[in-house]
Amino acid sequence: MSVMCLRGLPTAPGVDYGSCVGLVAGKSCNATCTGAYLGDNATYSCREDGAFVGSGPTCRKKTCSMDSLPQADSVNFSSCERVSVDDM
C-alpha cells in the first residue's frame, strides 16, 4: 500500500502546492509562486514516513514599474514606488 504525504509543506502567501496534493511516497512535486507573487519554483519529495521534504520557494509580491507611469513634470508619482500589484 502506498503512503500518502500529508505533512511537511510550509504555508506561505503566494505559494501554490497544488501539484503536491495526493502525492504518494517516492514521488515529487513542484511548488510555485502564483498570482501577485514572483519567485523560483521548488521541488518537494514525498518520503515513506508520509512527510514532504524540500525547501520552499521564496515568493515576493510583484511591484509596479515606475517606467510604466506617464511622464509629466507637474505630477509627483513618488507615492507609487514599490506599490504591490494587489495593493492597487
Short mmCIF file of N, CA and C in Angstrom, two decimals:
data_model
loop_
_atom_site.label_atom_id
_atom_site.label_comp_id
_atom_site.label_asym_id
_atom_site.label_seq_id
_atom_site.Cartn_x
_atom_site.Cartn_y
_atom_site.Cartn_z
N MET A 1 0.84 -1.19 0.00
CA MET A 1 0.00 0.00 0.00
C MET A 1 0.88 1.24 0.00
N SER A 2 0.55 2.23 -0.83
CA SER A 2 1.33 3.47 -0.92
C SER A 2 0.99 4.42 0.21
N VAL A 3 2.02 5.06 0.74
CA VAL A 3 1.84 6.05 1.80
C VAL A 3 1.63 7.42 1.15
N MET A 4 0.56 8.11 1.53
CA MET A 4 0.29 9.44 1.00
C MET A 4 0.90 10.48 1.93
N CYS A 5 1.55 11.49 1.35
CA CYS A 5 2.13 12.56 2.15
C CYS A 5 1.07 13.57 2.53
N LEU A 6 1.02 13.89 3.81
CA LEU A 6 0.02 14.83 4.33
C LEU A 6 0.63 15.93 5.18
N ARG A 7 1.94 15.92 5.39
CA ARG A 7 2.54 16.94 6.25
C ARG A 7 3.92 17.34 5.72
N GLY A 8 4.36 18.50 6.16
CA GLY A 8 5.69 18.96 5.81
C GLY A 8 5.75 20.06 4.77
N LEU A 9 4.60 20.45 4.23
CA LEU A 9 4.60 21.58 3.30
C LEU A 9 4.39 22.87 4.09
N PRO A 10 5.32 23.80 4.02
CA PRO A 10 5.12 25.06 4.73
C PRO A 10 4.01 25.87 4.06
N THR A 11 3.36 26.69 4.84
CA THR A 11 2.34 27.57 4.27
C THR A 11 2.95 28.95 4.13
N ALA A 12 2.72 29.56 3.00
CA ALA A 12 3.26 30.90 2.75
C ALA A 12 2.36 31.60 1.75
N PRO A 13 2.23 32.91 1.87
CA PRO A 13 1.40 33.64 0.91
C PRO A 13 1.98 33.53 -0.50
N GLY A 14 1.10 33.34 -1.47
CA GLY A 14 1.50 33.33 -2.86
C GLY A 14 2.11 32.03 -3.35
N VAL A 15 2.10 30.97 -2.52
CA VAL A 15 2.69 29.69 -2.92
C VAL A 15 1.58 28.71 -3.28
N ASP A 16 1.72 28.06 -4.44
CA ASP A 16 0.77 27.05 -4.89
C ASP A 16 1.41 25.68 -4.78
N TYR A 17 0.86 24.85 -3.91
CA TYR A 17 1.32 23.48 -3.72
C TYR A 17 0.37 22.48 -4.37
N GLY A 18 -0.45 22.95 -5.30
CA GLY A 18 -1.49 22.11 -5.91
C GLY A 18 -1.00 20.80 -6.48
N SER A 19 0.21 20.79 -7.06
CA SER A 19 0.71 19.54 -7.66
C SER A 19 1.16 18.54 -6.60
N CYS A 20 1.17 18.96 -5.33
CA CYS A 20 1.60 18.07 -4.24
C CYS A 20 0.43 17.34 -3.58
N VAL A 21 -0.78 17.75 -3.87
CA VAL A 21 -1.96 17.15 -3.26
C VAL A 21 -2.12 15.71 -3.75
N GLY A 22 -2.26 14.79 -2.80
CA GLY A 22 -2.46 13.39 -3.13
C GLY A 22 -1.20 12.64 -3.52
N LEU A 23 -0.04 13.25 -3.30
CA LEU A 23 1.23 12.63 -3.68
C LEU A 23 1.55 11.45 -2.76
N VAL A 24 2.12 10.40 -3.33
CA VAL A 24 2.49 9.21 -2.56
C VAL A 24 4.01 9.10 -2.46
N ALA A 25 4.45 8.31 -1.50
CA ALA A 25 5.88 8.13 -1.23
C ALA A 25 6.65 7.79 -2.50
N GLY A 26 7.81 8.42 -2.63
CA GLY A 26 8.67 8.19 -3.78
C GLY A 26 8.43 9.13 -4.94
N LYS A 27 7.40 9.95 -4.86
CA LYS A 27 7.07 10.90 -5.93
C LYS A 27 7.49 12.31 -5.53
N SER A 28 7.60 13.19 -6.54
CA SER A 28 7.98 14.58 -6.31
C SER A 28 6.95 15.52 -6.91
N CYS A 29 6.95 16.76 -6.42
CA CYS A 29 6.04 17.77 -6.94
C CYS A 29 6.74 19.12 -6.91
N ASN A 30 6.12 20.09 -7.58
CA ASN A 30 6.69 21.44 -7.61
C ASN A 30 5.78 22.42 -6.89
N ALA A 31 6.38 23.31 -6.14
CA ALA A 31 5.67 24.43 -5.52
C ALA A 31 6.05 25.66 -6.32
N THR A 32 5.06 26.48 -6.65
CA THR A 32 5.30 27.66 -7.47
C THR A 32 4.72 28.91 -6.84
N CYS A 33 5.22 30.04 -7.25
CA CYS A 33 4.66 31.33 -6.83
C CYS A 33 3.56 31.69 -7.82
N THR A 34 2.44 32.18 -7.30
CA THR A 34 1.30 32.46 -8.17
C THR A 34 0.71 33.84 -7.90
N GLY A 35 -0.19 34.22 -8.77
CA GLY A 35 -0.93 35.46 -8.59
C GLY A 35 -0.03 36.67 -8.58
N ALA A 36 -0.10 37.45 -7.53
CA ALA A 36 0.67 38.69 -7.41
C ALA A 36 2.06 38.45 -6.83
N TYR A 37 2.57 37.22 -6.93
CA TYR A 37 3.87 36.87 -6.35
C TYR A 37 4.83 36.34 -7.41
N LEU A 38 6.11 36.62 -7.22
CA LEU A 38 7.19 36.13 -8.08
C LEU A 38 8.19 35.34 -7.27
N GLY A 39 8.87 34.41 -7.90
CA GLY A 39 9.91 33.64 -7.24
C GLY A 39 10.23 32.39 -8.02
N ASP A 40 11.22 31.65 -7.57
CA ASP A 40 11.62 30.41 -8.22
C ASP A 40 10.79 29.24 -7.72
N ASN A 41 10.60 28.26 -8.59
CA ASN A 41 9.91 27.03 -8.20
C ASN A 41 10.76 26.24 -7.22
N ALA A 42 10.12 25.38 -6.45
CA ALA A 42 10.83 24.49 -5.52
C ALA A 42 10.27 23.09 -5.68
N THR A 43 11.12 22.10 -5.49
CA THR A 43 10.71 20.71 -5.60
C THR A 43 10.62 20.08 -4.22
N TYR A 44 9.53 19.33 -4.00
CA TYR A 44 9.33 18.57 -2.77
C TYR A 44 9.24 17.10 -3.12
N SER A 45 9.77 16.26 -2.24
CA SER A 45 9.67 14.81 -2.39
C SER A 45 8.86 14.25 -1.25
N CYS A 46 8.08 13.24 -1.56
CA CYS A 46 7.26 12.56 -0.55
C CYS A 46 8.04 11.36 -0.02
N ARG A 47 8.27 11.36 1.29
CA ARG A 47 9.03 10.28 1.92
C ARG A 47 8.11 9.14 2.35
N GLU A 48 8.72 8.02 2.67
CA GLU A 48 7.98 6.82 3.12
C GLU A 48 7.24 7.03 4.43
N ASP A 49 7.67 8.03 5.23
CA ASP A 49 7.00 8.29 6.51
C ASP A 49 5.80 9.24 6.38
N GLY A 50 5.45 9.62 5.14
CA GLY A 50 4.29 10.47 4.90
C GLY A 50 4.56 11.95 5.01
N ALA A 51 5.84 12.33 5.04
CA ALA A 51 6.20 13.75 5.15
C ALA A 51 6.88 14.22 3.86
N PHE A 52 6.63 15.47 3.52
CA PHE A 52 7.33 16.09 2.40
C PHE A 52 8.68 16.59 2.88
N VAL A 53 9.65 16.57 1.98
CA VAL A 53 10.95 17.14 2.27
C VAL A 53 11.33 18.03 1.08
N GLY A 54 11.86 19.20 1.41
CA GLY A 54 12.25 20.17 0.39
C GLY A 54 12.33 21.55 1.00
N SER A 55 12.76 22.46 0.21
CA SER A 55 12.88 23.85 0.66
C SER A 55 11.98 24.71 -0.20
N GLY A 56 11.03 25.37 0.44
CA GLY A 56 10.01 26.11 -0.27
C GLY A 56 10.51 27.28 -1.09
N PRO A 57 9.71 27.67 -2.07
CA PRO A 57 10.08 28.86 -2.84
C PRO A 57 9.95 30.10 -1.96
N THR A 58 10.76 31.07 -2.23
CA THR A 58 10.64 32.36 -1.56
C THR A 58 9.88 33.27 -2.51
N CYS A 59 8.63 33.49 -2.22
CA CYS A 59 7.78 34.29 -3.09
C CYS A 59 7.69 35.71 -2.55
N ARG A 60 7.84 36.66 -3.45
CA ARG A 60 7.73 38.06 -3.05
C ARG A 60 6.67 38.72 -3.93
N LYS A 61 6.01 39.71 -3.39
CA LYS A 61 4.97 40.41 -4.14
C LYS A 61 5.56 41.14 -5.34
N LYS A 62 4.83 41.05 -6.45
CA LYS A 62 5.22 41.82 -7.63
C LYS A 62 5.01 43.30 -7.31
N THR A 63 5.90 44.13 -7.80
CA THR A 63 5.71 45.57 -7.63
C THR A 63 5.52 46.22 -9.00
N CYS A 64 4.83 47.32 -8.99
CA CYS A 64 4.56 48.04 -10.22
C CYS A 64 5.81 48.80 -10.66
N SER A 65 6.00 48.86 -11.95
CA SER A 65 7.16 49.55 -12.51
C SER A 65 6.87 51.04 -12.64
N MET A 66 7.82 51.85 -12.16
CA MET A 66 7.70 53.30 -12.32
C MET A 66 7.83 53.68 -13.80
N ASP A 67 8.45 52.82 -14.59
CA ASP A 67 8.65 53.11 -16.02
C ASP A 67 7.33 53.16 -16.78
N SER A 68 6.30 52.52 -16.27
CA SER A 68 5.02 52.48 -16.99
C SER A 68 4.14 53.71 -16.71
N LEU A 69 4.58 54.57 -15.79
CA LEU A 69 3.79 55.77 -15.48
C LEU A 69 4.05 56.85 -16.51
N PRO A 70 3.04 57.67 -16.77
CA PRO A 70 3.25 58.75 -17.75
C PRO A 70 4.28 59.75 -17.24
N GLN A 71 4.98 60.35 -18.16
CA GLN A 71 5.98 61.36 -17.82
C GLN A 71 5.34 62.74 -17.79
N ALA A 72 5.40 63.39 -16.65
CA ALA A 72 4.85 64.74 -16.51
C ALA A 72 5.61 65.47 -15.41
N ASP A 73 6.14 66.61 -15.72
CA ASP A 73 6.93 67.37 -14.74
C ASP A 73 6.07 67.87 -13.58
N SER A 74 4.80 68.10 -13.81
CA SER A 74 3.95 68.69 -12.78
C SER A 74 3.29 67.66 -11.87
N VAL A 75 3.56 66.39 -12.08
CA VAL A 75 2.93 65.34 -11.29
C VAL A 75 4.00 64.56 -10.53
N ASN A 76 3.76 64.35 -9.24
CA ASN A 76 4.69 63.59 -8.40
C ASN A 76 4.14 62.17 -8.20
N PHE A 77 4.85 61.19 -8.77
CA PHE A 77 4.43 59.80 -8.67
C PHE A 77 5.22 59.03 -7.60
N SER A 78 5.94 59.73 -6.74
CA SER A 78 6.81 59.04 -5.77
C SER A 78 6.03 58.11 -4.83
N SER A 79 4.77 58.41 -4.57
CA SER A 79 3.99 57.53 -3.68
C SER A 79 3.63 56.20 -4.36
N CYS A 80 3.88 56.10 -5.64
CA CYS A 80 3.59 54.86 -6.38
C CYS A 80 4.76 53.89 -6.37
N GLU A 81 5.93 54.35 -5.94
CA GLU A 81 7.10 53.49 -5.95
C GLU A 81 6.92 52.32 -4.98
N ARG A 82 7.26 51.12 -5.43
CA ARG A 82 7.19 49.87 -4.67
C ARG A 82 5.77 49.47 -4.24
N VAL A 83 4.78 49.94 -4.95
CA VAL A 83 3.40 49.53 -4.66
C VAL A 83 3.22 48.11 -5.20
N SER A 84 2.68 47.22 -4.40
CA SER A 84 2.46 45.85 -4.83
C SER A 84 1.29 45.79 -5.78
N VAL A 85 1.33 44.82 -6.68
CA VAL A 85 0.30 44.67 -7.68
C VAL A 85 -1.08 44.54 -7.06
N ASP A 86 -1.23 43.76 -6.01
CA ASP A 86 -2.55 43.58 -5.41
C ASP A 86 -2.95 44.68 -4.44
N ASP A 87 -2.08 45.67 -4.22
CA ASP A 87 -2.40 46.80 -3.35
C ASP A 87 -3.08 47.92 -4.11
N MET A 88 -3.22 47.76 -5.39
CA MET A 88 -3.78 48.84 -6.22
C MET A 88 -5.28 48.82 -6.20
#
